[in-house]
Short mmCIF file of C-alpha atoms in Angstrom, two decimals:
data_model
loop_
_atom_site.label_atom_id
_atom_site.label_comp_id
_atom_site.label_asym_id
_atom_site.label_seq_id
_atom_site.Cartn_x
_atom_site.Cartn_y
_atom_site.Cartn_z
CA MET A 1 69.03 105.46 3.55
CA SER A 2 69.09 108.46 1.19
CA ARG A 3 71.96 109.16 -1.20
CA LYS A 4 72.77 112.33 0.75
CA SER A 5 73.09 110.32 3.96
CA LEU A 6 75.38 107.84 2.23
CA ASN A 7 77.58 110.71 1.09
CA PHE A 8 78.13 111.79 4.69
CA ARG A 9 78.62 108.26 5.97
CA PRO A 10 82.46 108.09 5.65
CA VAL A 11 83.10 111.30 7.57
CA MET A 12 80.43 110.49 10.17
CA LEU A 13 82.14 107.15 10.84
CA GLY A 14 85.42 109.04 11.10
CA LEU A 15 83.98 111.47 13.64
CA LEU A 16 82.53 108.61 15.68
CA ALA A 17 85.90 106.83 15.64
CA THR A 18 87.59 110.05 16.76
CA VAL A 19 85.20 110.54 19.68
CA PHE A 20 85.54 106.88 20.65
CA PHE A 21 89.34 107.11 20.59
CA PHE A 22 89.52 110.16 22.87
CA VAL A 23 86.89 108.81 25.27
CA LEU A 24 88.85 105.56 25.51
CA TYR A 25 92.21 107.32 25.85
CA PHE A 26 91.22 109.73 28.59
CA GLY A 27 88.95 107.19 30.26
CA VAL A 28 91.86 104.79 30.71
CA ALA A 29 94.23 107.63 31.64
CA PHE A 30 92.03 108.95 34.44
CA ALA A 31 90.82 105.55 35.66
CA LEU A 32 94.10 103.64 35.63
CA GLY A 33 96.85 106.07 34.66
CA TRP A 34 99.88 105.25 32.54
CA GLN A 35 101.73 103.14 35.08
CA HIS A 36 104.23 101.17 33.04
CA PRO A 37 106.34 103.23 30.60
CA ALA A 38 108.70 101.44 28.25
CA ALA A 39 112.18 100.79 29.62
CA TRP A 40 113.74 103.17 27.09
CA GLU A 41 111.49 106.11 28.02
CA PRO A 42 112.74 108.76 30.52
CA GLY A 43 111.02 109.51 33.82
CA ILE A 44 108.68 112.33 34.77
CA GLY A 45 110.44 115.70 34.60
CA GLU A 46 113.20 114.44 32.33
CA VAL A 47 113.65 115.27 28.66
CA SER A 48 112.03 112.81 26.26
CA ARG A 49 113.76 111.25 23.27
CA TRP A 50 111.94 113.80 21.10
CA CYS A 51 113.09 116.81 23.14
CA GLU A 52 109.88 117.74 24.99
CA ARG A 53 109.90 117.47 28.79
CA VAL A 54 107.92 114.55 30.24
CA TYR A 55 104.89 115.59 32.28
CA PRO A 56 102.72 113.64 34.73
CA GLY A 57 99.06 113.13 33.99
CA ALA A 58 97.17 111.95 30.95
CA ILE A 59 99.62 113.20 28.30
CA ARG A 60 103.36 112.72 28.81
CA GLU A 61 104.44 114.95 25.89
CA PRO A 62 101.61 117.45 25.33
CA VAL A 63 102.88 119.24 22.21
CA ASN A 64 104.28 116.16 20.50
CA ALA A 65 101.12 114.21 21.28
CA LEU A 66 98.46 116.78 20.41
CA SER A 67 100.18 117.82 17.17
CA ASN A 68 98.93 114.48 15.85
CA LEU A 69 95.49 116.05 15.62
CA GLY A 70 96.78 117.13 12.21
CA PHE A 71 96.61 113.54 10.94
CA ILE A 72 93.13 113.04 12.38
CA ALA A 73 91.90 116.26 10.76
CA ALA A 74 93.53 115.30 7.44
CA GLY A 75 91.92 111.86 7.49
CA LEU A 76 88.49 113.30 8.32
CA TRP A 77 88.81 115.82 5.49
CA MET A 78 89.67 113.03 3.05
CA LEU A 79 86.67 111.01 4.20
CA TRP A 80 84.46 114.06 3.68
CA VAL A 81 85.86 114.63 0.17
CA LEU A 82 85.37 111.00 -0.81
CA GLY A 83 81.82 111.00 0.53
CA ARG A 84 81.04 114.23 -1.32
CA ASP A 85 82.25 112.64 -4.57
CA GLY A 86 79.34 110.24 -4.50
CA ARG A 87 79.62 107.32 -6.86
CA SER A 88 82.64 106.92 -9.10
CA ARG A 89 83.87 104.56 -11.76
CA ARG A 90 85.58 101.41 -10.52
CA SER A 91 88.80 102.44 -12.27
CA ASP A 92 88.98 105.72 -10.30
CA MET A 93 90.53 104.37 -7.13
CA PHE A 94 90.80 107.74 -5.38
CA LYS A 95 87.39 109.17 -6.16
CA GLY A 96 84.16 108.30 -4.42
CA GLN A 97 83.83 105.59 -1.83
CA HIS A 98 86.30 103.26 -3.50
CA SER A 99 87.83 100.75 -1.07
CA VAL A 100 91.40 101.84 -1.88
CA ALA A 101 90.66 105.54 -1.32
CA LEU A 102 88.89 104.80 1.96
CA ILE A 103 91.82 102.69 3.16
CA TYR A 104 94.18 105.55 2.39
CA ALA A 105 92.03 108.07 4.27
CA TRP A 106 91.66 105.77 7.28
CA ALA A 107 95.40 105.05 7.27
CA VAL A 108 96.09 108.79 7.44
CA TRP A 109 93.56 109.14 10.27
CA PHE A 110 95.14 106.23 12.16
CA LEU A 111 98.55 107.91 12.05
CA GLY A 112 97.07 110.36 14.58
CA PRO A 113 95.99 107.93 17.32
CA GLY A 114 99.03 105.74 16.68
CA SER A 115 101.53 108.51 17.32
CA LEU A 116 99.42 110.27 19.96
CA VAL A 117 99.33 107.25 22.25
CA MET A 118 103.08 106.78 21.87
CA HIS A 119 103.88 110.36 22.88
CA GLY A 120 101.01 110.46 25.35
CA THR A 121 101.55 107.24 27.29
CA HIS A 122 105.19 106.17 26.71
CA GLY A 123 104.03 102.57 26.82
CA ALA A 124 105.90 99.89 24.89
CA TRP A 125 102.60 98.79 23.33
CA ALA A 126 102.05 102.39 22.17
CA GLY A 127 105.40 102.41 20.37
CA TRP A 128 104.29 99.26 18.56
CA LEU A 129 101.01 100.92 17.57
CA ASP A 130 102.79 104.05 16.36
CA ASN A 131 105.13 102.04 14.15
CA LEU A 132 102.28 99.90 12.83
CA SER A 133 100.30 102.99 11.82
CA MET A 134 103.29 104.33 9.88
CA VAL A 135 103.72 101.06 8.00
CA MET A 136 99.97 100.82 7.29
CA TYR A 137 100.20 104.18 5.53
CA ILE A 138 103.45 103.83 3.61
CA LEU A 139 102.54 100.41 2.17
CA ILE A 140 99.60 101.84 0.27
CA PRO A 141 101.24 104.01 -2.44
CA TRP A 142 103.76 101.49 -3.73
CA MET A 143 101.31 98.59 -3.48
CA ILE A 144 98.83 100.59 -5.55
CA ASN A 145 101.52 101.22 -8.15
CA LEU A 146 102.46 97.55 -8.35
CA THR A 147 98.78 96.60 -8.55
CA GLN A 148 98.40 98.76 -11.64
CA LEU A 149 101.76 97.98 -13.22
CA GLY A 150 101.26 94.26 -12.70
CA ARG A 151 97.58 94.34 -13.75
CA PHE A 152 96.44 92.81 -10.46
CA SER A 153 92.89 93.12 -9.19
CA ILE A 154 91.70 95.28 -6.30
CA ALA A 155 90.79 92.09 -4.44
CA GLN A 156 94.39 90.92 -4.74
CA PHE A 157 95.65 94.30 -3.53
CA LEU A 158 93.39 94.15 -0.47
CA TRP A 159 94.39 90.57 0.34
CA VAL A 160 98.13 91.28 0.10
CA TYR A 161 97.90 94.61 1.94
CA PHE A 162 96.03 93.30 4.98
CA SER A 163 98.14 90.13 5.05
CA VAL A 164 101.37 92.16 5.14
CA VAL A 165 99.96 94.48 7.81
CA ALA A 166 98.88 91.56 10.00
CA LEU A 167 102.17 89.69 9.57
CA TYR A 168 104.19 92.84 10.23
CA GLY A 169 102.19 93.60 13.37
CA LEU A 170 102.80 90.12 14.75
CA LEU A 171 106.51 90.07 13.93
CA ARG A 172 107.06 93.63 15.18
CA GLY A 173 105.34 92.80 18.45
CA TYR A 174 107.36 89.63 18.97
CA PHE A 175 110.81 90.54 17.61
CA GLY A 176 110.77 94.33 17.89
CA TRP A 177 112.50 96.64 15.41
CA GLY A 178 113.87 94.80 12.38
CA LEU A 179 111.47 91.87 12.83
CA GLY A 180 114.41 89.71 13.83
CA ILE A 181 115.85 89.83 10.31
CA ASN A 182 117.12 93.44 10.08
CA LEU A 183 114.20 94.49 7.89
CA ASP A 184 113.23 98.16 8.05
CA LEU A 185 109.91 97.89 6.23
CA PHE A 186 109.05 101.57 6.63
CA GLY A 187 112.33 102.77 5.12
CA LEU A 188 112.19 100.12 2.40
CA SER A 189 108.64 101.18 1.55
CA ILE A 190 109.72 104.78 0.98
CA ALA A 191 112.27 103.54 -1.55
CA LEU A 192 109.73 101.21 -3.18
CA TRP A 193 107.29 104.08 -3.54
CA VAL A 194 109.83 106.27 -5.34
CA ILE A 195 111.02 103.37 -7.52
CA SER A 196 107.51 102.26 -8.48
CA GLU A 197 106.39 105.86 -9.04
CA SER A 198 109.35 106.36 -11.38
CA LEU A 199 108.33 103.25 -13.30
CA TYR A 200 104.73 104.45 -13.39
CA ARG A 201 105.85 107.70 -14.98
CA PHE A 202 108.83 106.65 -17.11
CA TRP A 203 108.31 102.96 -17.88
CA SER A 204 110.48 101.52 -20.66
CA PRO A 205 112.12 98.11 -21.14
CA TRP A 206 115.59 99.33 -20.20
CA PHE A 207 114.46 101.61 -17.35
CA ARG A 208 112.44 98.77 -15.90
CA TRP A 209 115.61 96.96 -14.81
CA ALA A 210 117.61 100.09 -14.04
CA SER A 211 114.89 101.40 -11.73
CA GLY A 212 116.20 99.47 -8.73
CA LEU A 213 119.22 101.77 -8.62
CA ILE A 214 116.89 104.60 -7.61
CA GLY A 215 116.57 102.90 -4.24
CA PHE A 216 120.19 103.73 -3.48
CA VAL A 217 119.56 107.37 -4.38
CA VAL A 218 116.61 107.46 -1.97
CA ALA A 219 118.73 105.90 0.77
CA GLY A 220 121.41 108.52 0.13
CA VAL A 221 118.90 111.35 0.55
CA PHE A 222 118.21 110.03 4.06
CA GLY A 223 121.92 109.77 4.89
CA LEU A 224 122.58 106.11 4.06
CA SER A 225 125.33 105.69 1.46
CA PRO A 226 125.58 102.74 -0.96
CA LEU A 227 129.08 102.02 0.39
CA THR A 228 127.71 101.59 3.90
CA MET A 229 125.04 99.24 2.58
CA MET A 230 127.55 97.17 0.61
CA ASP A 231 129.92 96.98 3.58
CA ASN A 232 127.12 95.59 5.78
CA PRO A 233 125.21 93.09 3.63
CA GLU A 234 123.86 91.24 6.67
CA LYS A 235 122.17 94.46 7.82
CA TYR A 236 121.06 95.80 4.45
CA TRP A 237 120.27 92.58 2.62
CA TRP A 238 116.80 93.92 1.86
CA VAL A 239 118.17 96.11 -0.97
CA VAL A 240 117.35 93.15 -3.23
CA PHE A 241 113.72 94.31 -2.94
CA PHE A 242 114.67 97.46 -4.85
CA TRP A 243 114.09 95.32 -7.95
CA LEU A 244 110.65 94.08 -6.87
CA PRO A 245 108.87 96.75 -8.95
CA ALA A 246 110.91 95.71 -12.00
CA LEU A 247 109.81 92.10 -11.60
CA VAL A 248 106.16 93.11 -11.41
CA ALA A 249 106.03 95.97 -13.95
CA LYS A 250 106.08 94.01 -17.20
CA GLN A 251 104.23 96.75 -19.07
CA PRO A 252 103.47 100.46 -18.66
CA PRO A 253 100.34 101.61 -16.82
CA ASP A 254 97.20 102.44 -18.78
CA ARG A 255 96.55 105.53 -16.66
CA GLN A 256 98.33 108.82 -15.99
CA ARG A 257 98.89 111.16 -13.03
CA ARG A 258 99.76 114.84 -12.80
CA TYR A 259 102.90 115.30 -10.71
CA ILE A 260 102.76 119.08 -10.48
CA PRO A 261 101.80 120.57 -8.10
CA TRP A 262 100.72 117.98 -5.55
CA PHE A 263 103.33 115.23 -5.78
CA VAL A 264 106.19 117.73 -5.85
CA SER A 265 104.63 119.67 -2.96
CA GLY A 266 104.26 116.49 -0.91
CA VAL A 267 107.88 115.51 -1.47
CA ILE A 268 109.12 118.99 -0.53
CA LEU A 269 106.97 119.02 2.60
CA TYR A 270 108.16 115.57 3.67
CA LEU A 271 111.86 116.28 3.11
CA SER A 272 111.55 119.64 4.88
CA ALA A 273 109.77 117.94 7.77
CA PHE A 274 112.48 115.28 7.92
CA THR A 275 115.13 118.00 8.18
CA ILE A 276 113.22 119.60 11.06
CA TRP A 277 112.67 116.17 12.66
CA GLN A 278 116.45 115.78 12.95
CA THR A 279 116.58 118.83 15.24
CA GLY A 280 113.84 117.55 17.53
CA LYS A 281 115.99 115.14 19.50
CA ALA A 282 117.10 115.43 23.11
CA ASN A 283 120.80 115.76 22.29
CA HIS A 284 120.40 118.37 19.54
CA PRO A 285 121.66 121.92 20.30
CA ALA A 286 118.32 123.37 19.15
CA CYS A 287 116.34 121.30 21.66
CA ASP A 288 114.31 123.37 24.16
CA PRO A 289 112.25 120.89 26.21
CA ASP A 290 110.00 123.57 27.72
CA SER A 291 109.10 125.37 24.49
CA LEU A 292 105.60 125.21 23.03
CA LEU A 293 107.24 125.06 19.59
CA GLN A 294 108.61 121.53 19.30
CA ALA A 295 110.40 120.33 16.16
CA HIS A 296 108.78 116.92 16.46
CA GLY A 297 105.37 118.55 16.63
CA LEU A 298 106.15 120.46 13.43
CA TRP A 299 107.18 117.16 11.86
CA HIS A 300 103.72 115.78 12.62
CA LEU A 301 101.89 118.80 11.19
CA MET A 302 104.02 119.02 8.05
CA THR A 303 103.80 115.31 7.26
CA ALA A 304 100.02 115.49 7.78
CA LEU A 305 99.97 118.18 5.09
CA ALA A 306 102.16 115.94 2.92
CA THR A 307 99.58 113.13 3.12
CA ILE A 308 96.97 115.59 1.84
CA CYS A 309 99.23 116.55 -1.07
CA PHE A 310 99.74 112.90 -1.99
CA PHE A 311 95.99 112.28 -1.70
CA LEU A 312 95.29 115.08 -4.18
CA PHE A 313 98.08 113.78 -6.40
CA LEU A 314 96.58 110.30 -6.50
CA ARG A 315 93.17 111.81 -7.27
CA SER A 316 94.69 113.36 -10.41
CA GLU A 317 94.97 109.91 -11.98
CA HIS A 318 92.99 109.49 -15.19
CA GLU A 319 92.74 107.19 -18.16
CA MET A 320 95.14 107.85 -21.02
CA ARG A 321 93.74 109.32 -24.16
CA HIS A 322 93.99 107.11 -27.24
CA GLU A 323 97.03 108.92 -28.65
CA GLU A 324 98.80 108.87 -25.26
CA ARG A 325 98.23 105.13 -24.97
CA ALA A 326 99.59 104.61 -28.48
CA ASP A 327 102.75 106.57 -27.62
CA SER A 328 103.20 104.59 -24.41
CA THR A 329 102.77 101.28 -26.22
CA SER A 330 105.20 102.22 -28.99
CA SER A 331 107.89 103.14 -26.44
CA SER A 332 107.71 99.67 -24.95
#
């Protein structure tokens, strides 16, 4: 196989996976139909949890389902970019066909089918798949940070990542939301990403142990106050994991990232999308179930753009120059 063919291999596999997914989805829909919606989903003609009216046929919520094409397109674009890079150094995790970069791109792609089948079928199994796809994505950034801060190998990252995904999938399928222990792994992972990213950028001996407090700030941004968390320790016991990055990050990273413009843009896009997401619920005054412009659909498109911003941000990572490394070492 020529080098040019190898460069196109990631995106070609992505296109094949996309065709396979839609053939499977519509094949099952037309052959068997979606006969058994989850108990919490409304009936045909009623308003769904995410505002759009429920339709008969292959796609229950057309706008909310098909807006997930944004994730599929984003993932395919990332696979094309990584293939175009050709070979890269082993230390450049987000350039070339590095296993970590490919996992990120495929996780973004999988957000599309995961959410599409949930909005398209209303099956309980589809809700599980949607949630699993979200967790598969959000685990990656903070696990990458801890891998670098803790000087772990890529093999260790891969082993831990896939083990957590498999265990989460089993527990989520058996116990449902909270895994039977009131653990919101998706929400916790957002906090761990911000905490570990702060340590990656501003590591120092004192900030290492103070960094866990950032988790409470993140929770506050999403409407969860520290007082509420302290008043309900049995529900929010997992805040102890806010100090997981501190335990791992015994020294500063030996690489740097550029936070402007892509990280800042990704955060702004995500927070804006989250604000819009709040209006895309059945009981919200702004809900119009028959409109082609659905807030939840905008949430999908905007968060797909956010994943692209974070991808470009992670690709900005580079080795520190000698003087930068000396400054970082002296500060520790």
